[in-house]
PDB file of C-alpha atoms in Angstrom:
ATOM      1  CA  UNK A  74      -8.328  24.544  26.094  1.00  0.00           C
ATOM      2  CA  UNK A  75      -5.632  26.869  24.829  1.00  0.00           C
ATOM      3  CA  UNK A  76      -5.150  27.651  21.188  1.00  0.00           C
ATOM      4  CA  UNK A  77      -1.733  26.020  21.268  1.00  0.00           C
ATOM      5  CA  UNK A  78      -3.039  22.650  22.442  1.00  0.00           C
ATOM      6  CA  UNK A  79      -5.964  22.771  20.008  1.00  0.00           C
ATOM      7  CA  UNK A  80      -3.734  23.091  16.968  1.00  0.00           C
ATOM      8  CA  UNK A  81      -2.284  19.866  15.573  1.00  0.00           C
ATOM      9  CA  UNK A  82       1.363  19.196  16.256  1.00  0.00           C
ATOM     10  CA  UNK A  83       3.527  18.900  13.143  1.00  0.00           C
ATOM     11  CA  UNK A  84       4.233  15.216  12.803  1.00  0.00           C
ATOM     12  CA  UNK A  85       6.287  12.560  11.201  1.00  0.00           C
ATOM     13  CA  UNK A  86       4.129  12.621   8.105  1.00  0.00           C
ATOM     14  CA  UNK A  87       5.344  16.076   7.049  1.00  0.00           C
ATOM     15  CA  UNK A  88       8.470  16.271   4.877  1.00  0.00           C
ATOM     16  CA  UNK A  89      11.609  17.920   6.199  1.00  0.00           C
ATOM     17  CA  UNK A  90      11.387  20.720   3.644  1.00  0.00           C
ATOM     18  CA  UNK A  91       7.967  21.844   4.834  1.00  0.00           C
ATOM     19  CA  UNK A  92       8.990  21.571   8.476  1.00  0.00           C
ATOM     20  CA  UNK A  93      12.106  23.648   7.721  1.00  0.00           C
ATOM     21  CA  UNK A  94       9.987  26.361   6.054  1.00  0.00           C
ATOM     22  CA  UNK A  95       7.654  26.447   9.056  1.00  0.00           C
ATOM     23  CA  UNK A  96      10.599  26.512  11.452  1.00  0.00           C
ATOM     24  CA  UNK A  97      12.190  29.377   9.499  1.00  0.00           C
ATOM     25  CA  UNK A  98       8.958  31.294  10.074  1.00  0.00           C
ATOM     26  CA  UNK A  99       9.399  30.765  13.826  1.00  0.00           C
ATOM     27  CA  UNK A 100       7.432  27.535  14.389  1.00  0.00           C
ATOM     28  CA  UNK A 101       9.348  25.930  17.252  1.00  0.00           C
ATOM     29  CA  UNK A 102       7.206  22.771  17.154  1.00  0.00           C
ATOM     30  CA  UNK A 103       8.248  22.106  13.553  1.00  0.00           C
ATOM     31  CA  UNK A 104      11.886  22.548  14.481  1.00  0.00           C
ATOM     32  CA  UNK A 105      11.400  20.200  17.446  1.00  0.00           C
ATOM     33  CA  UNK A 106      10.183  17.520  15.017  1.00  0.00           C
ATOM     34  CA  UNK A 107      13.292  18.032  12.878  1.00  0.00           C
ATOM     35  CA  UNK A 108      15.514  17.760  15.946  1.00  0.00           C
ATOM     36  CA  UNK A 109      13.766  14.580  17.054  1.00  0.00           C
ATOM     37  CA  UNK A 110      13.932  13.093  13.557  1.00  0.00           C
ATOM     38  CA  UNK A 111      17.646  13.779  12.941  1.00  0.00           C
ATOM     39  CA  UNK A 112      19.364  13.882  16.328  1.00  0.00           C
ATOM     40  CA  UNK A 113      20.180  10.171  16.655  1.00  0.00           C
ATOM     41  CA  UNK A 114      22.010   9.754  13.308  1.00  0.00           C
ATOM     42  CA  UNK A 115      23.848  13.033  13.916  1.00  0.00           C
ATOM     43  CA  UNK A 116      24.909  11.851  17.379  1.00  0.00           C
ATOM     44  CA  UNK A 117      26.220   8.634  15.857  1.00  0.00           C
ATOM     45  CA  UNK A 118      28.217  10.648  13.324  1.00  0.00           C
ATOM     46  CA  UNK A 119      29.575  13.009  15.979  1.00  0.00           C
ATOM     47  CA  UNK A 120      30.583  10.122  18.272  1.00  0.00           C
ATOM     48  CA  UNK A 121      32.432   8.570  15.345  1.00  0.00           C
ATOM     49  CA  UNK A 122      34.293  11.799  14.707  1.00  0.00           C
ATOM     50  CA  UNK A 123      34.909  12.912  18.303  1.00  0.00           C
ATOM     51  CA  UNK A 124      34.942   9.689  20.296  1.00  0.00           C
ATOM     52  CA  UNK A 125      33.412  11.204  23.404  1.00  0.00           C
ATOM     53  CA  UNK A 126      29.635  11.089  24.006  1.00  0.00           C
ATOM     54  CA  UNK A 127      29.673  14.442  25.814  1.00  0.00           C
ATOM     55  CA  UNK A 128      31.610  16.135  23.000  1.00  0.00           C
ATOM     56  CA  UNK A 129      29.265  14.531  20.472  1.00  0.00           C
ATOM     57  CA  UNK A 130      26.186  15.823  22.288  1.00  0.00           C
ATOM     58  CA  UNK A 131      27.725  19.292  22.485  1.00  0.00           C
ATOM     59  CA  UNK A 132      28.564  19.263  18.772  1.00  0.00           C
ATOM     60  CA  UNK A 133      25.068  18.175  17.752  1.00  0.00           C
ATOM     61  CA  UNK A 134      23.438  20.664  20.099  1.00  0.00           C
ATOM     62  CA  UNK A 135      25.634  23.438  18.664  1.00  0.00           C
ATOM     63  CA  UNK A 136      24.787  22.261  15.138  1.00  0.00           C
ATOM     64  CA  UNK A 137      21.053  22.468  15.832  1.00  0.00           C
ATOM     65  CA  UNK A 138      21.446  25.909  17.438  1.00  0.00           C
ATOM     66  CA  UNK A 139      23.353  27.063  14.386  1.00  0.00           C
ATOM     67  CA  UNK A 140      20.704  25.577  12.100  1.00  0.00           C
ATOM     68  CA  UNK A 141      17.904  27.318  14.041  1.00  0.00           C
ATOM     69  CA  UNK A 142      19.665  30.665  13.632  1.00  0.00           C
ATOM     70  CA  UNK A 143      20.444  30.044   9.961  1.00  0.00           C
ATOM     71  CA  UNK A 144      17.085  28.572   8.892  1.00  0.00           C
ATOM     72  CA  UNK A 145      15.986  31.788   7.161  1.00  0.00           C
ATOM     73  CA  UNK A 146      19.124  31.428   4.978  1.00  0.00           C
ATOM     74  CA  UNK A 147      18.410  27.764   4.149  1.00  0.00           C
ATOM     75  CA  UNK A 148      17.636  27.648   0.430  1.00  0.00           C
ATOM     76  CA  UNK A 149      16.647  23.991   0.065  1.00  0.00           C
ATOM     77  CA  UNK A 150      19.427  23.405  -2.488  1.00  0.00           C
ATOM     78  CA  UNK A 151      20.184  20.245  -0.519  1.00  0.00           C
ATOM     79  CA  UNK A 152      17.924  18.149   1.673  1.00  0.00           C
ATOM     80  CA  UNK A 153      17.581  19.306   5.263  1.00  0.00           C
ATOM     81  CA  UNK A 154      19.311  16.094   6.390  1.00  0.00           C
ATOM     82  CA  UNK A 155      22.321  16.836   4.173  1.00  0.00           C
ATOM     83  CA  UNK A 156      22.440  20.414   5.423  1.00  0.00           C
ATOM     84  CA  UNK A 157      22.430  19.192   9.056  1.00  0.00           C
ATOM     85  CA  UNK A 158      25.168  16.639   8.349  1.00  0.00           C
ATOM     86  CA  UNK A 159      27.294  19.419   6.832  1.00  0.00           C
ATOM     87  CA  UNK A 160      26.802  21.669   9.852  1.00  0.00           C
ATOM     88  CA  UNK A 161      27.553  18.786  12.233  1.00  0.00           C
ATOM     89  CA  UNK A 162      30.680  17.672  10.359  1.00  0.00           C
ATOM     90  CA  UNK A 163      31.981  21.247  10.332  1.00  0.00           C
ATOM     91  CA  UNK A 164      31.269  21.614  14.052  1.00  0.00           C
ATOM     92  CA  UNK A 165      33.062  18.346  14.840  1.00  0.00           C
ATOM     93  CA  UNK A 166      36.093  19.315  12.756  1.00  0.00           C
ATOM     94  CA  UNK A 167      36.224  22.690  14.492  1.00  0.00           C
ATOM     95  CA  UNK A 168      36.038  21.027  17.918  1.00  0.00           C
ATOM     96  CA  UNK A 169      38.825  18.608  16.993  1.00  0.00           C
ATOM     97  CA  UNK A 170      41.063  21.464  15.816  1.00  0.00           C
ATOM     98  CA  UNK A 171      40.389  23.673  18.837  1.00  0.00           C
ATOM     99  CA  UNK A 172      40.696  20.949  21.423  1.00  0.00           C
ATOM    100  CA  UNK A 173      43.356  18.939  19.633  1.00  0.00           C
ATOM    101  CA  UNK A 174      41.387  15.814  20.438  1.00  0.00           C
ATOM    102  CA  UNK A 175      43.233  12.492  20.334  1.00  0.00           C
ATOM    103  CA  UNK A 176      42.372   9.906  17.676  1.00  0.00           C
ATOM    104  CA  UNK A 177      38.948   8.375  18.132  1.00  0.00           C
ATOM    105  CA  UNK A 178      38.861   4.753  19.256  1.00  0.00           C
ATOM    106  CA  UNK A 179      36.427   2.809  17.103  1.00  0.00           C
ATOM    107  CA  UNK A 180      35.026   1.135  20.206  1.00  0.00           C
ATOM    108  CA  UNK A 181      33.265   4.415  21.032  1.00  0.00           C
ATOM    109  CA  UNK A 182      31.160   4.013  17.904  1.00  0.00           C
ATOM    110  CA  UNK A 183      30.739   0.303  18.509  1.00  0.00           C
ATOM    111  CA  UNK A 184      28.100  -2.128  17.516  1.00  0.00           C
ATOM    112  CA  UNK A 185      25.730  -3.742  19.973  1.00  0.00           C
ATOM    113  CA  UNK A 186      27.240  -6.766  21.666  1.00  0.00           C
ATOM    114  CA  UNK A 187      25.831 -10.122  20.699  1.00  0.00           C
ATOM    115  CA  UNK A 188      24.266 -12.375  23.292  1.00  0.00           C
ATOM    116  CA  UNK A 189      27.145 -14.852  22.776  1.00  0.00           C
ATOM    117  CA  UNK A 190      29.902 -12.300  23.475  1.00  0.00           C
ATOM    118  CA  UNK A 191      30.170 -13.252  27.147  1.00  0.00           C
ATOM    119  CA  UNK A 192      29.936 -16.980  26.524  1.00  0.00           C
ATOM    120  CA  UNK A 193      32.956 -17.002  24.180  1.00  0.00           C
ATOM    121  CA  UNK A 194      35.698 -14.887  25.804  1.00  0.00           C
ATOM    122  CA  UNK A 195      38.429 -15.848  23.289  1.00  0.00           C
ATOM    123  CA  UNK A 196      36.290 -14.755  20.343  1.00  0.00           C
ATOM    124  CA  UNK A 197      35.273 -11.599  22.204  1.00  0.00           C
ATOM    125  CA  UNK A 198      38.932 -10.750  22.962  1.00  0.00           C
ATOM    126  CA  UNK A 199      39.919 -11.303  19.328  1.00  0.00           C
ATOM    127  CA  UNK A 200      37.063  -9.098  18.167  1.00  0.00           C
ATOM    128  CA  UNK A 201      38.117  -6.381  20.632  1.00  0.00           C
ATOM    129  CA  UNK A 202      41.707  -6.552  19.350  1.00  0.00           C
ATOM    130  CA  UNK A 203      40.537  -6.314  15.743  1.00  0.00           C
ATOM    131  CA  UNK A 204      38.332  -3.334  16.625  1.00  0.00           C
ATOM    132  CA  UNK A 205      41.343  -1.688  18.292  1.00  0.00           C
ATOM    133  CA  UNK A 206      43.458  -2.288  15.191  1.00  0.00           C
ATOM    134  CA  UNK A 207      40.748  -0.785  12.981  1.00  0.00           C
ATOM    135  CA  UNK A 208      40.495   2.186  15.325  1.00  0.00           C
ATOM    136  CA  UNK A 209      44.253   2.751  15.070  1.00  0.00           C
ATOM    137  CA  UNK A 210      44.067   2.464  11.276  1.00  0.00           C
ATOM    138  CA  UNK A 211      41.205   4.984  11.121  1.00  0.00           C
ATOM    139  CA  UNK A 212      43.208   7.385  13.279  1.00  0.00           C
ATOM    140  CA  UNK A 213      45.936   7.342  10.619  1.00  0.00           C
ATOM    141  CA  UNK A 214      43.538   8.544   7.891  1.00  0.00           C
ATOM    142  CA  UNK A 215      43.420  12.247   7.127  1.00  0.00           C
ATOM    143  CA  UNK A 216      40.266  14.093   8.232  1.00  0.00           C
ATOM    144  CA  UNK A 217      38.704  14.130   4.746  1.00  0.00           C
ATOM    145  CA  UNK A 218      39.136  10.392   4.265  1.00  0.00           C
ATOM    146  CA  UNK A 219      37.875   9.648   7.765  1.00  0.00           C
ATOM    147  CA  UNK A 220      34.732  11.787   7.377  1.00  0.00           C
ATOM    148  CA  UNK A 221      33.933  10.220   4.003  1.00  0.00           C
ATOM    149  CA  UNK A 222      34.505   6.713   5.403  1.00  0.00           C
ATOM    150  CA  UNK A 223      32.268   7.346   8.444  1.00  0.00           C
ATOM    151  CA  UNK A 224      29.488   8.840   6.325  1.00  0.00           C
ATOM    152  CA  UNK A 225      29.604   5.988   3.793  1.00  0.00           C
ATOM    153  CA  UNK A 226      30.413   2.933   5.883  1.00  0.00           C
ATOM    154  CA  UNK A 227      28.814   3.783   9.231  1.00  0.00           C
ATOM    155  CA  UNK A 228      25.974   6.029   8.062  1.00  0.00           C
ATOM    156  CA  UNK A 229      25.310   4.408   4.666  1.00  0.00           C
ATOM    157  CA  UNK A 230      25.108   7.784   2.962  1.00  0.00           C
ATOM    158  CA  UNK A 231      25.197   7.885  -0.872  1.00  0.00           C
ATOM    159  CA  UNK A 232      28.193   9.453  -2.630  1.00  0.00           C
ATOM    160  CA  UNK A 233      26.219  12.437  -3.886  1.00  0.00           C
ATOM    161  CA  UNK A 234      25.057  13.331  -0.398  1.00  0.00           C
ATOM    162  CA  UNK A 235      28.559  12.906   1.043  1.00  0.00           C
ATOM    163  CA  UNK A 236      29.774  15.324  -1.636  1.00  0.00           C
ATOM    164  CA  UNK A 237      27.190  17.887  -0.480  1.00  0.00           C
ATOM    165  CA  UNK A 238      28.096  17.382   3.180  1.00  0.00           C
ATOM    166  CA  UNK A 239      31.842  17.711   2.571  1.00  0.00           C
ATOM    167  CA  UNK A 240      31.446  20.403  -0.108  1.00  0.00           C
ATOM    168  CA  UNK A 241      33.453  18.410  -2.605  1.00  0.00           C
ATOM    169  CA  UNK A 242      32.677  16.569  -5.807  1.00  0.00           C
ATOM    170  CA  UNK A 243      31.487  12.988  -6.013  1.00  0.00           C
ATOM    171  CA  UNK A 244      34.789  12.173  -7.700  1.00  0.00           C
ATOM    172  CA  UNK A 245      36.690  13.562  -4.704  1.00  0.00           C
ATOM    173  CA  UNK A 246      34.512  11.508  -2.351  1.00  0.00           C
ATOM    174  CA  UNK A 247      35.162   8.367  -4.387  1.00  0.00           C
ATOM    175  CA  UNK A 248      38.908   9.071  -4.357  1.00  0.00           C
ATOM    176  CA  UNK A 249      38.972   9.648  -0.604  1.00  0.00           C
ATOM    177  CA  UNK A 250      36.981   6.470  -0.003  1.00  0.00           C
ATOM    178  CA  UNK A 251      39.278   4.497  -2.316  1.00  0.00           C
ATOM    179  CA  UNK A 252      42.369   5.703  -0.458  1.00  0.00           C
ATOM    180  CA  UNK A 253      40.739   5.160   2.940  1.00  0.00           C
ATOM    181  CA  UNK A 254      39.650   1.627   2.046  1.00  0.00           C
ATOM    182  CA  UNK A 255      43.064   0.793   0.617  1.00  0.00           C
ATOM    183  CA  UNK A 256      44.812   2.074   3.763  1.00  0.00           C
ATOM    184  CA  UNK A 257      42.412   0.196   6.013  1.00  0.00           C
ATOM    185  CA  UNK A 258      42.761  -2.976   3.961  1.00  0.00           C
ATOM    186  CA  UNK A 259      46.555  -2.832   4.278  1.00  0.00           C
ATOM    187  CA  UNK A 260      46.373  -2.121   8.009  1.00  0.00           C
ATOM    188  CA  UNK A 261      43.856  -4.887   8.621  1.00  0.00           C
ATOM    189  CA  UNK A 262      45.690  -7.495   6.507  1.00  0.00           C
ATOM    190  CA  UNK A 263      46.869  -9.488   9.561  1.00  0.00           C
ATOM    191  CA  UNK A 264      43.269  -9.756  10.790  1.00  0.00           C
ATOM    192  CA  UNK A 265      41.973 -11.622   7.741  1.00  0.00           C
TER     193      UNK A 265
END
């Protein structure tokens, strides 16, 4: 038995902070646990911002590569999760600017279809049209409002953490969310 297989794998019971310290010291297994733990929510965020699963995967992969390189600089001022969201958001914004990506259709983020969706085509069509209208309304938001809305409404992130991710104040986050919600409410008025 090799020494590597004899040593216990870092697991889900270890906090992110400890795993990040170990990873910063070169422990690839600890970093692999962090990647496994955080990749799915980051992919969901990136798909919401970029609209394309391949672009989202690329953004998250780039974010984790950047995090691996920058782990020795990580000072634990924010939670590892918050730090990764910040890196991912920045990577997505950079990709959107460089590639001049079109507005993201909300259907790419989507919710799982219900079992009844196929049995009620009129309701399904109406829901698809409403989702399209919401997607168009989200595309009209500025990048700051859109990121805040995705992090709050789709990711359920608290205001304080959104402020860390976007490098703004909680008051700025609240203002962006207020304006985003107001714009979306106006745009979705006919769908009430």
